[in-house]
PDB file of C-alpha atoms in Angstrom:
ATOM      1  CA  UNK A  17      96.131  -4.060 -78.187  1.00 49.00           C
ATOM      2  CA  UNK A  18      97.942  -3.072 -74.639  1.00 53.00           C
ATOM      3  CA  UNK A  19      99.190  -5.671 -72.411  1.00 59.00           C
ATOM      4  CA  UNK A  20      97.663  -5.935 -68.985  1.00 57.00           C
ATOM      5  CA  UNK A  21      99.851  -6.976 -66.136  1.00 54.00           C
ATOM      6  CA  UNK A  22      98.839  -9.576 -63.612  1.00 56.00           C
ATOM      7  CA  UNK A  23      99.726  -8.425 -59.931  1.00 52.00           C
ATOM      8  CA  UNK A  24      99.136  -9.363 -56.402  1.00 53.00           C
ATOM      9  CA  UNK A  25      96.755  -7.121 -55.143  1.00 48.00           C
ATOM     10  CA  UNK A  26      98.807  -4.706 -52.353  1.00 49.00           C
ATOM     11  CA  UNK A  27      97.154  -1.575 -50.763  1.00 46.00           C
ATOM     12  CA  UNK A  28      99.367   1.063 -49.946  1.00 48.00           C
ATOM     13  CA  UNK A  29     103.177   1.284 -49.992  1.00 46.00           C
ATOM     14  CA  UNK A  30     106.254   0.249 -47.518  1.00 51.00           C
ATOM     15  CA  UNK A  31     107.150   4.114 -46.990  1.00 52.00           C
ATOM     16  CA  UNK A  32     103.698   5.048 -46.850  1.00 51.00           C
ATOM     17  CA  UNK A  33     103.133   7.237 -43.448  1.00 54.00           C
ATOM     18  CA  UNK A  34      99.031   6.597 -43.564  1.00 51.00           C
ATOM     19  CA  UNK A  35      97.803   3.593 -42.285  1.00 50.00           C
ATOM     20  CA  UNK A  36      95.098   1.442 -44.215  1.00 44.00           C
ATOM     21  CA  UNK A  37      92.530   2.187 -41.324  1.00 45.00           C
ATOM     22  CA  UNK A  38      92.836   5.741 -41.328  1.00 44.00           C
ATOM     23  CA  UNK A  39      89.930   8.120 -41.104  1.00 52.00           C
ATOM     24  CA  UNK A  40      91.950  11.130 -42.800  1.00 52.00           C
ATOM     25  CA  UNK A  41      89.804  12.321 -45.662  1.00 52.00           C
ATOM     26  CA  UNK A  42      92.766  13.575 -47.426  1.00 57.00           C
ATOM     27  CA  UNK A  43      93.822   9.822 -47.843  1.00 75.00           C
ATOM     28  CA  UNK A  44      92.402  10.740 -51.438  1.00 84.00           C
ATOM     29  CA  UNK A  45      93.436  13.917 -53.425  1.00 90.00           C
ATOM     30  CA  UNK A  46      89.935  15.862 -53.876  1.00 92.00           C
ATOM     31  CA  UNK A  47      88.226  15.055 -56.354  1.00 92.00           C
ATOM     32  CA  UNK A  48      87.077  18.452 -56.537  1.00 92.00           C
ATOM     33  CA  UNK A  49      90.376  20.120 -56.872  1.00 93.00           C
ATOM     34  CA  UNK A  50      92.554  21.428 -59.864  1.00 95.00           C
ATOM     35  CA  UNK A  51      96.411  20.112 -61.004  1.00 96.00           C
ATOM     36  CA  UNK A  52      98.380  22.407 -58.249  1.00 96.00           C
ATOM     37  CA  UNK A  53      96.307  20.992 -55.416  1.00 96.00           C
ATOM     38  CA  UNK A  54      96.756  17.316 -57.088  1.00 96.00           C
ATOM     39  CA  UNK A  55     100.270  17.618 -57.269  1.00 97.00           C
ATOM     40  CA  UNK A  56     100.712  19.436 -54.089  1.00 96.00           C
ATOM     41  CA  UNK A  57      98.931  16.020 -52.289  1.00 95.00           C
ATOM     42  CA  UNK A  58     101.075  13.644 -54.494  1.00 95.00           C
ATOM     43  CA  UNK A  59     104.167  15.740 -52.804  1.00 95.00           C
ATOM     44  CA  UNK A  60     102.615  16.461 -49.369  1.00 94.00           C
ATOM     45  CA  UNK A  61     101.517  13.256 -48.711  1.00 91.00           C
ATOM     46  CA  UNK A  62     104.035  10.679 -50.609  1.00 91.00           C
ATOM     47  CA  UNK A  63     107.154  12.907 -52.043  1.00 93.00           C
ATOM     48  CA  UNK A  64     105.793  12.425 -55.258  1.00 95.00           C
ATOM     49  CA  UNK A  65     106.982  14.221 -58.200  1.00 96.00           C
ATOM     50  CA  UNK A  66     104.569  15.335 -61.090  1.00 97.00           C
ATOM     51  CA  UNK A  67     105.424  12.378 -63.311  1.00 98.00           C
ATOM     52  CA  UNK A  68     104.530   9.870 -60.236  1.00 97.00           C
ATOM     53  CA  UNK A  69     100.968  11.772 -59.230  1.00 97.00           C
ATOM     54  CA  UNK A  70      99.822  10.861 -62.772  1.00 98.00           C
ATOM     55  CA  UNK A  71     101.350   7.357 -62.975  1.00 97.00           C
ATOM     56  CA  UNK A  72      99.684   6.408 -59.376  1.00 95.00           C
ATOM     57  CA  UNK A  73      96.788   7.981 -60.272  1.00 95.00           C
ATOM     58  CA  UNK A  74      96.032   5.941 -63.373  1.00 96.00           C
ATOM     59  CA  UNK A  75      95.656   3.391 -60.951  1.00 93.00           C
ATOM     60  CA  UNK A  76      92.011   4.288 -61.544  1.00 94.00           C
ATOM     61  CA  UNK A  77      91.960   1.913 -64.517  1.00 92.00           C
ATOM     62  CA  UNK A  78      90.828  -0.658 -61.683  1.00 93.00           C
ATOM     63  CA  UNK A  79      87.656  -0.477 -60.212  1.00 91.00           C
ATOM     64  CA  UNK A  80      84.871   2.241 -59.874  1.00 92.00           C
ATOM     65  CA  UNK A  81      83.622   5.869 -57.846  1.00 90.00           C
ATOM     66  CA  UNK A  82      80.002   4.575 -55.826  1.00 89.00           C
ATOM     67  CA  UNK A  83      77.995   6.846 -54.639  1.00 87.00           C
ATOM     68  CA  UNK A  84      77.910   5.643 -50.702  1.00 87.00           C
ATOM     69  CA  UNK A  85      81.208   6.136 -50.574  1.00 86.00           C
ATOM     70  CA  UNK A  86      82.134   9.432 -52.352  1.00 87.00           C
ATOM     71  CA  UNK A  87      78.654  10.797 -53.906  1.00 87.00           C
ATOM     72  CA  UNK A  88      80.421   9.793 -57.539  1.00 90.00           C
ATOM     73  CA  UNK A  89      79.595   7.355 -59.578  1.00 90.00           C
ATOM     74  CA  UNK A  90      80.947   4.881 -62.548  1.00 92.00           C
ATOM     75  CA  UNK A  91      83.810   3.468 -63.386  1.00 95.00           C
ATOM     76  CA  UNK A  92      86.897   5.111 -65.215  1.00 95.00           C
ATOM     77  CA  UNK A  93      87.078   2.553 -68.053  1.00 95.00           C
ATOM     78  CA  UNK A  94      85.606  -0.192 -69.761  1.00 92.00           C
ATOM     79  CA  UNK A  95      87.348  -3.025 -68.340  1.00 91.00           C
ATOM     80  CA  UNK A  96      88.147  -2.447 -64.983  1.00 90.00           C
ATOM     81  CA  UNK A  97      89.292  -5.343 -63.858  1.00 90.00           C
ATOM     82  CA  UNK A  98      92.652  -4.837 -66.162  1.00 90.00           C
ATOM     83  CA  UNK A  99      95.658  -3.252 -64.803  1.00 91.00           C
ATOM     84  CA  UNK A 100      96.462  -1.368 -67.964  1.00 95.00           C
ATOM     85  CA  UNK A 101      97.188   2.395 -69.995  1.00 96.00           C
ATOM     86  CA  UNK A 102      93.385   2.364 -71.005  1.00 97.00           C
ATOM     87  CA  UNK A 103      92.640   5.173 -68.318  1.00 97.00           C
ATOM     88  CA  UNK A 104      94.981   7.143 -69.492  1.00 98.00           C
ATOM     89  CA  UNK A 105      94.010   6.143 -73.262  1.00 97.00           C
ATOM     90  CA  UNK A 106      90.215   7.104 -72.431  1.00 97.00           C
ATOM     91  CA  UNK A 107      91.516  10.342 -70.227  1.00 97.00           C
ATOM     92  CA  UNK A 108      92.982  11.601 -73.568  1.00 97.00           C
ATOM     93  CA  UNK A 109      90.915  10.102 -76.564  1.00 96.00           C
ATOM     94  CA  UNK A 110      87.468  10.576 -75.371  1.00 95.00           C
ATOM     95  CA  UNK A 111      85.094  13.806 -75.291  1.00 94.00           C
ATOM     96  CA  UNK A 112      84.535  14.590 -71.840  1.00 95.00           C
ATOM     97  CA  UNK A 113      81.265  16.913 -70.729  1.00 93.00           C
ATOM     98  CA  UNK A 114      81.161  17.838 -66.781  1.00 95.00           C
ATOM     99  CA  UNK A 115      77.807  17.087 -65.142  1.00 93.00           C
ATOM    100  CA  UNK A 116      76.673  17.024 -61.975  1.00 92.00           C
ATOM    101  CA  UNK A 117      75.508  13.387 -60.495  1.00 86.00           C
ATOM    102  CA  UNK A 118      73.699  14.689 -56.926  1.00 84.00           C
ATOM    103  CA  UNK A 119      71.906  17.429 -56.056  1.00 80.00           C
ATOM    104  CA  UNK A 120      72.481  21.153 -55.789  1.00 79.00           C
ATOM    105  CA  UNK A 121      72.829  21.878 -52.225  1.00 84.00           C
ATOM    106  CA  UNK A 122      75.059  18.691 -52.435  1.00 86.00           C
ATOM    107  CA  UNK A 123      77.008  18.686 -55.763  1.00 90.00           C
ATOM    108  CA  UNK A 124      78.916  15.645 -57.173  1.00 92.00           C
ATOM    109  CA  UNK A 125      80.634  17.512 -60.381  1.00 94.00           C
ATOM    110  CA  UNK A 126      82.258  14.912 -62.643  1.00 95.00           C
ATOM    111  CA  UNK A 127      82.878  14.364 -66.309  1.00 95.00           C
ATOM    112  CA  UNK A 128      80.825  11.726 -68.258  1.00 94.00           C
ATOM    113  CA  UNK A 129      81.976  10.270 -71.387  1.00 92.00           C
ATOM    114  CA  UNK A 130      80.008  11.629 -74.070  1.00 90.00           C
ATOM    115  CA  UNK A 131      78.047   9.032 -76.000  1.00 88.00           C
ATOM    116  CA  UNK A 132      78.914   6.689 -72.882  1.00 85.00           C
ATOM    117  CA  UNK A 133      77.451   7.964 -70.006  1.00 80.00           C
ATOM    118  CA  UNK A 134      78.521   5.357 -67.996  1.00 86.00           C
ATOM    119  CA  UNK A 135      82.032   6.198 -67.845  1.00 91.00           C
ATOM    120  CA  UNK A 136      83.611   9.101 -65.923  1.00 95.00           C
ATOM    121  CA  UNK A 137      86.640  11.202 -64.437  1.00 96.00           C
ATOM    122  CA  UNK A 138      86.836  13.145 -61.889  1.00 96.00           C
ATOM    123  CA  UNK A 139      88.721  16.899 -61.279  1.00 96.00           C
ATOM    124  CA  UNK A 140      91.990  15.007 -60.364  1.00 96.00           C
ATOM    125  CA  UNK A 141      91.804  13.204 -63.399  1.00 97.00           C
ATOM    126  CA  UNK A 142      90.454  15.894 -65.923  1.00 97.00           C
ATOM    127  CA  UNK A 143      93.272  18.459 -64.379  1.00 97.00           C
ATOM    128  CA  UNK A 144      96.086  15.661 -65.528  1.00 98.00           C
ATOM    129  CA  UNK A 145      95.332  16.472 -69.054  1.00 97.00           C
ATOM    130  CA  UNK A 146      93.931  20.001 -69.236  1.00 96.00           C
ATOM    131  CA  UNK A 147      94.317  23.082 -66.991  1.00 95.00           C
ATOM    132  CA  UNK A 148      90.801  23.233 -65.238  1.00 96.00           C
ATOM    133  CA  UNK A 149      90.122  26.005 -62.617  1.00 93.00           C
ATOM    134  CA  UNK A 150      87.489  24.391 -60.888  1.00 95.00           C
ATOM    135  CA  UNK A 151      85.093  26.121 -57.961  1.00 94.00           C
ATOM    136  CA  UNK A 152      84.807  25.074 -54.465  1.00 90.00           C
ATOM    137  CA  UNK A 153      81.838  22.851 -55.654  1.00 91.00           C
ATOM    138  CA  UNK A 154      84.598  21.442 -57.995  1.00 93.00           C
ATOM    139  CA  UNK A 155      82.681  23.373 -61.402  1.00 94.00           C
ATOM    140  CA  UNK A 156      84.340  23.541 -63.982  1.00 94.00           C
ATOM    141  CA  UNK A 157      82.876  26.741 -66.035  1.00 85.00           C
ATOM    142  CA  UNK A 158      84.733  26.995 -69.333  1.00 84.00           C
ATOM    143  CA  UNK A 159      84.857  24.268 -72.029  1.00 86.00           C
ATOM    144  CA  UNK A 160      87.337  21.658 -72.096  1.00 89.00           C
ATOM    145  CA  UNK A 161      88.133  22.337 -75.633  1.00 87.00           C
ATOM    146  CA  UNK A 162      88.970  25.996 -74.396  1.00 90.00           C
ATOM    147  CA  UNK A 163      90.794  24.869 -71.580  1.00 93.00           C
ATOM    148  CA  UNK A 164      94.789  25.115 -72.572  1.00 95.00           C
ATOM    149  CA  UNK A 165      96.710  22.069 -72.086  1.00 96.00           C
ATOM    150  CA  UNK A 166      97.888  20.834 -67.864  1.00 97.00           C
ATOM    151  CA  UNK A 167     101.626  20.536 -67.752  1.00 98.00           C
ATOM    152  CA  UNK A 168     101.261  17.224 -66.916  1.00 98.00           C
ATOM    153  CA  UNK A 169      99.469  16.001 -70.602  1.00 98.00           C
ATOM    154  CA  UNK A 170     102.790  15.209 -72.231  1.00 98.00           C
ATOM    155  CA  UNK A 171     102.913  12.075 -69.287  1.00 98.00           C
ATOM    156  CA  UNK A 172      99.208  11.313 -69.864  1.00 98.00           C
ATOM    157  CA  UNK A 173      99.973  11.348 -73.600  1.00 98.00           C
ATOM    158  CA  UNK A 174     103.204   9.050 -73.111  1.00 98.00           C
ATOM    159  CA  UNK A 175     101.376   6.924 -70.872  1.00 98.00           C
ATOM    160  CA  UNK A 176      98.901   6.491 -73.343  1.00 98.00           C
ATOM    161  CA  UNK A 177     100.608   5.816 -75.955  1.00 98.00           C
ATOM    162  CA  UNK A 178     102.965   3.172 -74.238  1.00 98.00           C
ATOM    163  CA  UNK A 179     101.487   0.809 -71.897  1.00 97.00           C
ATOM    164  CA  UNK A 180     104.956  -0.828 -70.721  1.00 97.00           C
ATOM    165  CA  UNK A 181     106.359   2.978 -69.737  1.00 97.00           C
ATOM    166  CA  UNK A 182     103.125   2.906 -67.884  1.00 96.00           C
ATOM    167  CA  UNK A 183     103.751  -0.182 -65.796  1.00 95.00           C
ATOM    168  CA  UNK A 184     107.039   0.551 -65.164  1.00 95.00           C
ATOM    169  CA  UNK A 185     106.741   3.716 -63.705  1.00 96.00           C
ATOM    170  CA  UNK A 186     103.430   2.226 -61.899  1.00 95.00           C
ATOM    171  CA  UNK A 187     105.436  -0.334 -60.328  1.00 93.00           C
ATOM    172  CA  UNK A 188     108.466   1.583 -59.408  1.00 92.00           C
ATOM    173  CA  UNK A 189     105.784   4.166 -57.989  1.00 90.00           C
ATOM    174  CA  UNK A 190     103.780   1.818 -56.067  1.00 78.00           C
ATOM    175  CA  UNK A 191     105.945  -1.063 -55.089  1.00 66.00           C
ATOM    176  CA  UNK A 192     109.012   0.741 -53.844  1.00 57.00           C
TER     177      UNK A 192
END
């Protein structure tokens, strides 16, 4: 059973140059994208090194995609009102299949747990754990299990397997 840890609730960070009411749609790395675009908005936009993109980004274990405000839709775990490793223990353990949740014209690509519907990932989270070439709709055409392992999968696996690691490299990540 992992640990959760009980936080304040802070947006952003003391060094961060975008403010909290900015308009800037690449406040968020796309959704759509692959790892080298991921990674190059963890760097562009916050210095961050590969190892701090995924840590921030399992920040997802809190909270939920809506449609009104980004066309996705679901949350990313179980429990998401739990600061914990279970995104990262879902991004890894789970079979993923990549379905589209809008409409053609308008496509909302994401991954859906199989079996659980409910649940769901995004590009920027798949791309953590397996090397995805998505298309500019954000497709991803080949199989996951065909998909050769992201560079980034031995921090997703570490993550996953250590909750505490997690946290600390979450906290010195977000709160410094």
């Amino acid at each position: 059973m992992s640990k959760s840890l009980n936080i304040s609730m802070l947006y952003g960070r003391a060094d961060c140059i975008l403010e909290l009411t900015t308009t800037n749609a690449d406040r968020f790395p796309n959704p759509r994208a692959g790892l080298a675009e991921t990674l190059a908005w963890c760097n562009n936009t916050f210095n961050f090194n590969s190892t701090w993109c995924v840590a921030i980004l399992g920040a997802h274990t809190l909270g939920q995609a809506r449609p009104s405000a980004s066309g996705f839709r679901g949350p990313w775990v179980a429990d998401a009102r739990h600061l914990d490793n279970a995104y990262f223990q879902d991004l890894r353990d789970k079979r993923w299949l990549q379905v589209n949740r809008k409409t053609v014209a308008d496509p909302r690509w994401q991954f859906q747990a199989r079996g659980q519907s409910m649940f769901m990932m995004l590009n920027a989270d798949m791309c953590l754990l397996r090397d995805i070439q998505p298309d500019s709709a954000g497709r991803v055409v080949d199989p996951l299990d065909a998909t050769p392992e992201s560079s980034t999968k031995d921090d997703v696996d570490t993550f996953a397997d250590n909750n505490e690691e997690w946290i600390r490299v979450f906290k010195a990540v977000r709160i410094n």
